[in-house]
Coordinates of C-alpha atoms and ligand atoms in Angstrom, one line a residue:
X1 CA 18.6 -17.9 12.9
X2 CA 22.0 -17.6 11.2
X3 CA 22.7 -14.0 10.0
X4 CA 22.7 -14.1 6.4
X5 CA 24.5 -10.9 4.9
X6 CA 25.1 -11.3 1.0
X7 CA 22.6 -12.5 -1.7
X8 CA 25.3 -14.6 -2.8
X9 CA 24.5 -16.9 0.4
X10 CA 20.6 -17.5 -0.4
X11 CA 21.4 -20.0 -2.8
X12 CA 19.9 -17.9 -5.8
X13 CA 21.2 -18.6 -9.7
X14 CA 23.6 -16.6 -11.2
X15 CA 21.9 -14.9 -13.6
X16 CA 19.2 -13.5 -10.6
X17 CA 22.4 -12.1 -8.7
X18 CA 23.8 -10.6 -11.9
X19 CA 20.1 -8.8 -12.0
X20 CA 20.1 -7.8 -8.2
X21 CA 23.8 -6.8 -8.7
X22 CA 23.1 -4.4 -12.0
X23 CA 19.8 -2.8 -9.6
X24 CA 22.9 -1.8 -7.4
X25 CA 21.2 -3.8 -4.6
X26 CA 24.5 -4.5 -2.1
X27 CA 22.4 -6.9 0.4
X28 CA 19.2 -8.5 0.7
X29 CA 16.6 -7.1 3.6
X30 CA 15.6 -8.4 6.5
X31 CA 12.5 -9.7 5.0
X32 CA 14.8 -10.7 2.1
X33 CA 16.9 -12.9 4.2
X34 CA 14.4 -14.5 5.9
X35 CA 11.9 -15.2 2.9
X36 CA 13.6 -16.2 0.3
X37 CA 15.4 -19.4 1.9
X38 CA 11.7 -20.4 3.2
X39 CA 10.0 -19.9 0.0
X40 CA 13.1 -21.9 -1.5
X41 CA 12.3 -24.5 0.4
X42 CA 8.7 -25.1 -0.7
X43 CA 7.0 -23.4 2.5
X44 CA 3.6 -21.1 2.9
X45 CA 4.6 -17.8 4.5
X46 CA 2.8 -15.3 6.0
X47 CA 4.7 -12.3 6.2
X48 CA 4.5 -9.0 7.9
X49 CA 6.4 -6.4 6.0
X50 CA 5.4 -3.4 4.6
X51 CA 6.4 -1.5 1.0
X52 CA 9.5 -0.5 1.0
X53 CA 11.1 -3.0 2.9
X54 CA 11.8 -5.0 -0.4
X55 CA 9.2 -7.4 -0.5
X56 CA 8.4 -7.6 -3.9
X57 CA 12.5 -9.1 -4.6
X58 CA 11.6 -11.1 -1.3
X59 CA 9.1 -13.3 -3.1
X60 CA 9.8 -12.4 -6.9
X61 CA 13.8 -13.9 -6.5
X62 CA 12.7 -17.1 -4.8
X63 CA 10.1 -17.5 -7.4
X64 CA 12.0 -16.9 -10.5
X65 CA 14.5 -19.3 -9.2
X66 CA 12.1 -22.3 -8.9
X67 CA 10.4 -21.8 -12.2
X68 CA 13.9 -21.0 -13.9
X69 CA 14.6 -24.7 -12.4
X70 CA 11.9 -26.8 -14.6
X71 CA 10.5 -26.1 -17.9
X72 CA 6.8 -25.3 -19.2
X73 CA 6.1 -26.8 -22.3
X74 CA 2.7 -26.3 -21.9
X75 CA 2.6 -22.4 -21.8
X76 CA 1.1 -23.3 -18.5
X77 CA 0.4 -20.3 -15.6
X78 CA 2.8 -21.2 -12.5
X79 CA 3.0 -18.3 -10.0
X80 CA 0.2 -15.8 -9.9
X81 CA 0.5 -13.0 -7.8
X82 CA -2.9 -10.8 -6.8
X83 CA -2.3 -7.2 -5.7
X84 CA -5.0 -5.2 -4.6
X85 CA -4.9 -2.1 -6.8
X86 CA -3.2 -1.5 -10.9
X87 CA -0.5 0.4 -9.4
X88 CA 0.8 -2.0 -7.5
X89 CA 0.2 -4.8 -9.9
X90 CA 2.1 -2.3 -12.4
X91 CA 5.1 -1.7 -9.9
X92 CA 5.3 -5.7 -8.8
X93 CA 5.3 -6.4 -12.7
X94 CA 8.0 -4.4 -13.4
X95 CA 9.9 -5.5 -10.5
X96 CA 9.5 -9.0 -11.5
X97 CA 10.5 -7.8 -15.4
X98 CA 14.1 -6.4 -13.9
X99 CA 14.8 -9.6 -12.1
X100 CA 14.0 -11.8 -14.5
X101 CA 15.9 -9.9 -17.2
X102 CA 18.3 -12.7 -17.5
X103 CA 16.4 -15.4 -17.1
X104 CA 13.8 -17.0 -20.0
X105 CA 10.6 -16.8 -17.4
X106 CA 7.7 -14.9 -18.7
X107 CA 5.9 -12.5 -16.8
X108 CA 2.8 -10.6 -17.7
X109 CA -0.1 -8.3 -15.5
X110 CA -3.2 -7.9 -16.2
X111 CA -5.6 -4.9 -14.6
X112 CA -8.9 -3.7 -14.9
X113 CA -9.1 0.0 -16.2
X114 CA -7.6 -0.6 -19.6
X115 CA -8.7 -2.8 -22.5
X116 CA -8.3 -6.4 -21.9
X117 CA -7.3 -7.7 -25.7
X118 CA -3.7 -6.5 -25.7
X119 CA -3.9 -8.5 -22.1
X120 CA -5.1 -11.6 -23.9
X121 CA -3.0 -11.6 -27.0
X122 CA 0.2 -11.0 -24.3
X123 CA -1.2 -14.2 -22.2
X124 CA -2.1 -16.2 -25.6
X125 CA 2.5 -15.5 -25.9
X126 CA 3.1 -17.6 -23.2
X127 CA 3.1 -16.8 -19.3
X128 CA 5.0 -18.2 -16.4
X129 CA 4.1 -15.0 -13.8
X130 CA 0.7 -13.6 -14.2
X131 CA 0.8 -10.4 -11.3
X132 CA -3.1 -9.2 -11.6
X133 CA -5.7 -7.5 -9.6
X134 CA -8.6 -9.3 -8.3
X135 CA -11.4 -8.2 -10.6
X136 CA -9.7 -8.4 -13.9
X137 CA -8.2 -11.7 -12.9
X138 CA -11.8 -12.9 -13.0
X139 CA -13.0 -11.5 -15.9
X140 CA -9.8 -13.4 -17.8
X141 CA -11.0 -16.5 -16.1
X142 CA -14.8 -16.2 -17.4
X143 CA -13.3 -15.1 -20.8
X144 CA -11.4 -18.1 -20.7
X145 CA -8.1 -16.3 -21.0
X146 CA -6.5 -17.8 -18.6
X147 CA -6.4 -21.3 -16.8
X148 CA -5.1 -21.5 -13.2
X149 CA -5.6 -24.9 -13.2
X150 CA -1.9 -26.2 -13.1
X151 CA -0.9 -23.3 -10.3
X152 CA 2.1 -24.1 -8.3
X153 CA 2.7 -20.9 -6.4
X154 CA -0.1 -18.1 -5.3
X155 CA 1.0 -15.4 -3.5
X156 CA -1.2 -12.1 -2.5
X157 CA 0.8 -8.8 -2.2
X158 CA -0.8 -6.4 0.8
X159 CA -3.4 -8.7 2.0
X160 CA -4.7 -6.5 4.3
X161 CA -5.5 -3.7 1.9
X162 CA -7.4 -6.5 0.0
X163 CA -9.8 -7.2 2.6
X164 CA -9.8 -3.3 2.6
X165 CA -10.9 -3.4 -0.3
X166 CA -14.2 -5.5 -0.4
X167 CA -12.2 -8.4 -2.7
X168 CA -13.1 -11.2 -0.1
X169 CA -15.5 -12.4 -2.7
X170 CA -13.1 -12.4 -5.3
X171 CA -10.5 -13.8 -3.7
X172 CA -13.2 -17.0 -2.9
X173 CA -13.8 -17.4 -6.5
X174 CA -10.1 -17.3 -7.6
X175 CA -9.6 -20.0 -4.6
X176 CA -12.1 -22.0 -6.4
X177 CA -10.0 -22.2 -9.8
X178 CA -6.7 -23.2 -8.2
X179 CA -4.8 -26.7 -7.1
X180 CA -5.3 -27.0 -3.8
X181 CA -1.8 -28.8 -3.6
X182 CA 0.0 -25.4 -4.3
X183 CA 2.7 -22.4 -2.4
X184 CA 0.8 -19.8 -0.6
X185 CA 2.5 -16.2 0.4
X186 CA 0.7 -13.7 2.0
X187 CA 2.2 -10.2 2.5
X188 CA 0.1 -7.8 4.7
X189 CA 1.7 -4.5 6.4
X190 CA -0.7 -4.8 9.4
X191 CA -2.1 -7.7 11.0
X192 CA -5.7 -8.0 12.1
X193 CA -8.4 -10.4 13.1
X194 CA -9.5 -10.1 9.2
X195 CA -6.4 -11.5 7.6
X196 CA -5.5 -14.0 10.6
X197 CA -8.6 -15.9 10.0
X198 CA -8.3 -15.5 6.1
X199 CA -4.6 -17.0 6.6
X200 CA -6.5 -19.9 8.0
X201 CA -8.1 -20.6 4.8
X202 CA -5.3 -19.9 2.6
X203 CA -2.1 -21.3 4.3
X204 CA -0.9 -24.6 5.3
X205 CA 1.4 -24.8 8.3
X206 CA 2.9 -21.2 7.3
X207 CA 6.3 -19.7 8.5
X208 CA 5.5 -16.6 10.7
X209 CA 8.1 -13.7 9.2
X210 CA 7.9 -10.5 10.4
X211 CA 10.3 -7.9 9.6
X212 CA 8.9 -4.7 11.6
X213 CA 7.2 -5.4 14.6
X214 CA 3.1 -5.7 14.2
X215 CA 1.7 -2.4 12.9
X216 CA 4.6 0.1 13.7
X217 CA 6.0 2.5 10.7
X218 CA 8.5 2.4 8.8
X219 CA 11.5 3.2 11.2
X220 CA 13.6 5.7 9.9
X221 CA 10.3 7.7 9.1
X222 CA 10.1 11.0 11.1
X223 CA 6.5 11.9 12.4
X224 CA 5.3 15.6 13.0
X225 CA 2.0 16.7 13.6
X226 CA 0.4 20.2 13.5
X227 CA -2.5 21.2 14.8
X228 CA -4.0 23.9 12.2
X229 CA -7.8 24.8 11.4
X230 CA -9.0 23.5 8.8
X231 CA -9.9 26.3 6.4
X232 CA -6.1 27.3 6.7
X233 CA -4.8 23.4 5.8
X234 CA -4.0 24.5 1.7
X235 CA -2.1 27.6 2.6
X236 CA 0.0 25.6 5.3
X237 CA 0.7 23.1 3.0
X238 CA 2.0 25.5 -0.2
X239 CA 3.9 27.5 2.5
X240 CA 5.6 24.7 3.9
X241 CA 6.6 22.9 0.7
X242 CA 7.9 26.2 -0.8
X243 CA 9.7 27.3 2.1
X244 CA 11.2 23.9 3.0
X245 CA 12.1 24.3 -1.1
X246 CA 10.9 20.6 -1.3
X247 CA 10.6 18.8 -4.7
X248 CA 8.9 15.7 -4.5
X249 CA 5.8 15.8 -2.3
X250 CA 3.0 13.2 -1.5
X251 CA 0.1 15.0 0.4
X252 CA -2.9 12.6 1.4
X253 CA -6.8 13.2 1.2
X254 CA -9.5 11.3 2.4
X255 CA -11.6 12.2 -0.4
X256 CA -11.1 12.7 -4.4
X257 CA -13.0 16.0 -4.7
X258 CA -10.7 17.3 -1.7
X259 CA -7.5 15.9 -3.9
X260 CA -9.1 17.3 -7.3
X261 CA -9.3 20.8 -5.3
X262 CA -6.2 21.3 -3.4
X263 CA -4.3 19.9 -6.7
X264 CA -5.5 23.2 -8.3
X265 CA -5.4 25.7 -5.5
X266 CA -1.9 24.3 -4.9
X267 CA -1.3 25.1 -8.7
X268 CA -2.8 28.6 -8.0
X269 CA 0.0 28.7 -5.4
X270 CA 2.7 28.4 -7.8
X271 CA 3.3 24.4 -7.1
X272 CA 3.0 21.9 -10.0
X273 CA 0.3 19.9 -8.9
X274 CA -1.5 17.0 -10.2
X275 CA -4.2 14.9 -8.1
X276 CA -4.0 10.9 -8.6
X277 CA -7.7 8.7 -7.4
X278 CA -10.2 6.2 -8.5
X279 CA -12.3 8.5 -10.7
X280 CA -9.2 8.7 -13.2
X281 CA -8.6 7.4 -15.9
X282 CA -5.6 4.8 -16.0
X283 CA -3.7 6.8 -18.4
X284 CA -4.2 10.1 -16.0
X285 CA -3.0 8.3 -13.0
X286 CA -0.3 7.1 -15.0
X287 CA 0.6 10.6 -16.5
X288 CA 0.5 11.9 -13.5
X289 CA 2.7 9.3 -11.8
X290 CA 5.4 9.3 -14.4
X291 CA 5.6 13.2 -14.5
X292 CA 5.8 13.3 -10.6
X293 CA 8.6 10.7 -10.5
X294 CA 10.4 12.4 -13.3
X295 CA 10.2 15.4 -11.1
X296 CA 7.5 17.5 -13.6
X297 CA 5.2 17.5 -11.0
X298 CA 6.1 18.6 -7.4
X299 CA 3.7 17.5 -5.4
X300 CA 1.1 14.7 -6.0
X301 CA -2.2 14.6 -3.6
X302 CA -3.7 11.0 -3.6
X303 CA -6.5 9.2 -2.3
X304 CA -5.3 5.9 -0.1
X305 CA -6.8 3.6 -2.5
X306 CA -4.7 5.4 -5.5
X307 CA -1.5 6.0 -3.7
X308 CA -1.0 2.3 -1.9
X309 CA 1.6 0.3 -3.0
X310 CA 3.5 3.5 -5.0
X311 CA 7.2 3.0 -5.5
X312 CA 8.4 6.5 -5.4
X313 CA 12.4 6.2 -5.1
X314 CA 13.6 8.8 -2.5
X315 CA 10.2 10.2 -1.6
X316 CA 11.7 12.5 1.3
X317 CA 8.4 13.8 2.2
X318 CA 4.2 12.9 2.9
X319 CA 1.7 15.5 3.9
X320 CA -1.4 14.0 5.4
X321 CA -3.4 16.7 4.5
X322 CA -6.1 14.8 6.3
X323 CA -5.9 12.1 8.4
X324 CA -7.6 8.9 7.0
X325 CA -10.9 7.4 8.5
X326 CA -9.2 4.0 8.9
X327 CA -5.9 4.3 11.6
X328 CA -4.0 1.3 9.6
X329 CA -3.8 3.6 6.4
X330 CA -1.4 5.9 8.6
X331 CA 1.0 3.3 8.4
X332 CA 0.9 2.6 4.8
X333 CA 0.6 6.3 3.8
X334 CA 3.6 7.1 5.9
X335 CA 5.9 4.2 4.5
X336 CA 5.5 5.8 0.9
X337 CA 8.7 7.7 2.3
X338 CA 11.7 6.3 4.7
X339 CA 11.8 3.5 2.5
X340 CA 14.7 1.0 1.5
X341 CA 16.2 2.8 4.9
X342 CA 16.4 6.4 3.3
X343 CA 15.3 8.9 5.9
X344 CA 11.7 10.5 5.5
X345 CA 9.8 13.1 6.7
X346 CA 6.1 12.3 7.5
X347 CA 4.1 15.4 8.5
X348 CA 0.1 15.3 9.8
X349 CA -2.0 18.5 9.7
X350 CA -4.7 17.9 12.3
X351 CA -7.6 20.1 12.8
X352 CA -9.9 20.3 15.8
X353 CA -12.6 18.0 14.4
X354 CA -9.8 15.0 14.0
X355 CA -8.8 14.9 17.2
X356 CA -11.0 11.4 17.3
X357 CA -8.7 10.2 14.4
X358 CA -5.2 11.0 15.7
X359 CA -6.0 9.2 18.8
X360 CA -7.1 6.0 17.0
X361 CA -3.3 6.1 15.2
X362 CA -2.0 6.8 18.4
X363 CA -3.8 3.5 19.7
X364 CA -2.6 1.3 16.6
X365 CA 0.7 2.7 16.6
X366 CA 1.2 2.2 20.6
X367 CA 2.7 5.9 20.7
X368 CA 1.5 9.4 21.7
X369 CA 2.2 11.7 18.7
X370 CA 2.6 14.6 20.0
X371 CA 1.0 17.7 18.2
X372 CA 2.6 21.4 18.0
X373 CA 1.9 24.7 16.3
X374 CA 3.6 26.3 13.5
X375 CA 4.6 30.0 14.2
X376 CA 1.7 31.9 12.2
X377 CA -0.6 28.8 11.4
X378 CA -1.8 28.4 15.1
X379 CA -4.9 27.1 15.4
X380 CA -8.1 29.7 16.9
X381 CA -8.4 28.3 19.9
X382 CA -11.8 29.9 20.4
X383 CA -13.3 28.1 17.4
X384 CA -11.3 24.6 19.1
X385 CA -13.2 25.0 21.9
X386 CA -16.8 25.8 20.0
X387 CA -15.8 22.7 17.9
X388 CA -14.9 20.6 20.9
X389 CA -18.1 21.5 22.9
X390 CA -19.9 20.4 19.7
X391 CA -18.2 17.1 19.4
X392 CA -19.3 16.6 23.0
X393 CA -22.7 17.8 22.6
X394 CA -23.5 15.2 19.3
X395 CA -21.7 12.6 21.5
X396 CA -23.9 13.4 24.9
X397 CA -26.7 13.3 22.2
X398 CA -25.8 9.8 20.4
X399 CA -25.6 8.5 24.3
X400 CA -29.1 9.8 25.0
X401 CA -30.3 8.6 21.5
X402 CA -28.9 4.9 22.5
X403 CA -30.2 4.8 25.5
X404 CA -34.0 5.4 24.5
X405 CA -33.2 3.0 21.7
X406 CA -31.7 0.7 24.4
X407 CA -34.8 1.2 26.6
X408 CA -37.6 1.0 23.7
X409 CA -36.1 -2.3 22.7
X410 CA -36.0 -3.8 26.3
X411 CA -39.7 -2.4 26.3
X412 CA -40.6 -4.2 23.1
X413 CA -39.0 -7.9 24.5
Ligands
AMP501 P1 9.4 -3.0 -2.2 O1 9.2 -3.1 -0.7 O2 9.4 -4.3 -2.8 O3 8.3 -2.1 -2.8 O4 10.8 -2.3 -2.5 C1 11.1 -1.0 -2.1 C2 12.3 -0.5 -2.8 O5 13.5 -1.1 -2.3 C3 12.3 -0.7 -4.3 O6 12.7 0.5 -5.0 C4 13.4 -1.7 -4.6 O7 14.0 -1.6 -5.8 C5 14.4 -1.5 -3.4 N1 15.1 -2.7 -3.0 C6 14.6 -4.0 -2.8 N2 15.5 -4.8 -2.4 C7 16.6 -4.1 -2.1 C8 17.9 -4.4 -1.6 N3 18.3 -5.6 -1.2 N4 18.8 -3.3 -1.5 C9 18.5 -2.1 -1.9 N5 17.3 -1.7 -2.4 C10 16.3 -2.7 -2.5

């Protein structure tokens, strides 16, 4: 492949490289390079690339440039582009918004969460670019708010944390409504057996891109890991940020009522902290997003549903306060920092009982993270052990379970 180093080589309209050039963007990515000269030329893709590499400008450029090319008298929908939570649809929207600022395409997203009218009278205006999330997408279509009949381009924006997700049946019924004579992206950061065989389904004779290699973070992305107890985690984590004097902090939870109360011990702790998941409203997880990018709020603790896909410029820093059930979610909470190749700091506070967890990201990740103790936070290495010979003990007791289960049901054959 030729090495393609300006945007003004990827055969793009002037008034997109007139937007790229006013977002101070100097040259395209990697993913950039490769994508937009497929898409360009009509192809299905199926691309590996994870936030912050700039895959939203990787598909949003090419697109705006073929629907800039022929009219739509009809007010018809063209490109639709399904993201798997509102944030994301939010951040892709106004991605597409800034790139299309000089050209006459309309774009408009539509999310559950938030009244659907104002969505309708914005779609009744006209729409080239719907960006939308699954389930609202589907109550537009049984409102009969939308029409995807005349569809030219689909594309679906981190895949893989669809799937995640439970939207498999949504994504069947939207399938349903759409030409099958149409463009098919797919962006996933990891790659499984999951989204292979939905990519079956989906794509026709696809071009293979991927920018990083299979599941591995984002590069430049530092990784530390600290062994801790538990019940000393929320002390840890207010000592380090003050003493580090960081300003802009994502720390990760497993659970919402863990983010909810290390949001307001951390507060306690002198920190400006706001907690961002599923149970809140739109307008809080907004609120709290905006003040926390404005640099109001110092540090942010998120679920992984809330926090995928967030665009945090110059995010230097993630805590995984906790590491997540699911080993791929390491990967996507991590490359909230490190991205557009800033440097970033991703730090891991691992107590005794999620030893089981580290090693599953070591196995998806290929590499041995290797943990070490903070002067003052070490763990009590008595308590490891108890906890360790307990772990054993359930596990030696799971085997024993299994095997009378395995022997009763041979009995019963
Ligand atoms: P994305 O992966 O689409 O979420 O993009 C991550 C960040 O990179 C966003 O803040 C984009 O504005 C930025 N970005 C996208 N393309 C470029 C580029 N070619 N040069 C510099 N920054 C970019």
């Amino acid at each position: 492949m030729s090495t393609v180093t300006q945007f003004s080589e990827l055969a793009l309209s002037k008034p997109l490289l007139s937007a790229v050039k006013s977002l101070g963007y100097d040259q395209p990515t990697p993913i950039q390079q490769q994508a937009i000269p497929a898409i360009l030329a009509g192809k299905d893709l199926m691309a590996g690339a994870q936030t912050g590499t700039g895959k939203t400008a990787a598909f949003a450029l090419p697109l705006l440039q073929l629907l800039s090319e022929t009219s739509n008298p009809e007010n018809h929908i063209r490109a639709l582009v399904l993201t798997p939570t509102r944030e994301l649809a939010q951040q892709v929207y106004k991605s597409f918004v800034r790139y299309a600022e000089n050209t006459e395409v309309n774009i408009v997203v539509a999310y559950g969460g938030v009244s659907i009218n104002p969505q309708i009278e914005a779609l009744n205006k006209g729409v080239d670019v719907l960006v939308a999330t699954p389930g609202r997408l589907l109550d537009h279509v049984i409102k009969g708010s939308i029409n995807l009949s005349q569809l030219q381009h689909l594309v679906f924006d981190e895949a893989d944390r669809m799937l995640d997700l439970g939207f498999k049946d949504e994504i069947n019924r939207i399938l349903k409504r759409v030409p099958i004579n149409r463009q098919t992206l797919l962006f996933s950061a990891t790659f499984d057996d999951a989204i292979f065989k939905l990519s079956k389904n989906l794509l026709t004779e696809p071009e293979l891109i991927e920018v990083n290699e299979r599941n591995t973070t984002a590069a430049k992305v530092e990784q530390l890991v600290y062994s801790i107890d538990k019940n000393r985690k929320r002390e840890f984590t207010s000592h380090l940020i003050g003493a580090k004097n960081w300003q802009q902090v994502l720390v990760f939870t497993r659970k919402k009522q863990t983010a909810d109360e290390l949001a307001k011990e951390m507060c306690k702790d002198g920190l400006k902290t706001e907690a961002i998941h599923g149970d809140k409203s739109q307008g809080a997880r907004e609120k709290a997003l905006a003040e926390f990018k404005a640099g109001k709020v110092r540090a942010l603790v998120a679920t992984d549903v809330a926090a995928r896909g967030l665009d945090i410029a110059d995010l230097a820093v993630v805590i995984n306060y906790e590491l997540p059930f699911v080993a791929e979610d390491y990967i996507h909470r991590i490359g909230r920092t490190g991205r557009a190749g800033n440097d970033g700091l991703a730090i891991s506070l691992v107590s005794p009982q999620e030893e089981g967890l580290l090693t599953a990201i070591e196995k998806v990740l290929d590499t041995r993270l290797l943990q070490q103790w903070f002067p003052g936070y070490e763990p009590d290495l008595e308590k490891s052990l108890d906890a360790a010979k307990k772990q054993r003990r359930g596990g030696s007791k799971k085997r024993a379970r299994a095997k009378a289960l395995g022997n009763a049901k041979r009995k019963s054959r």
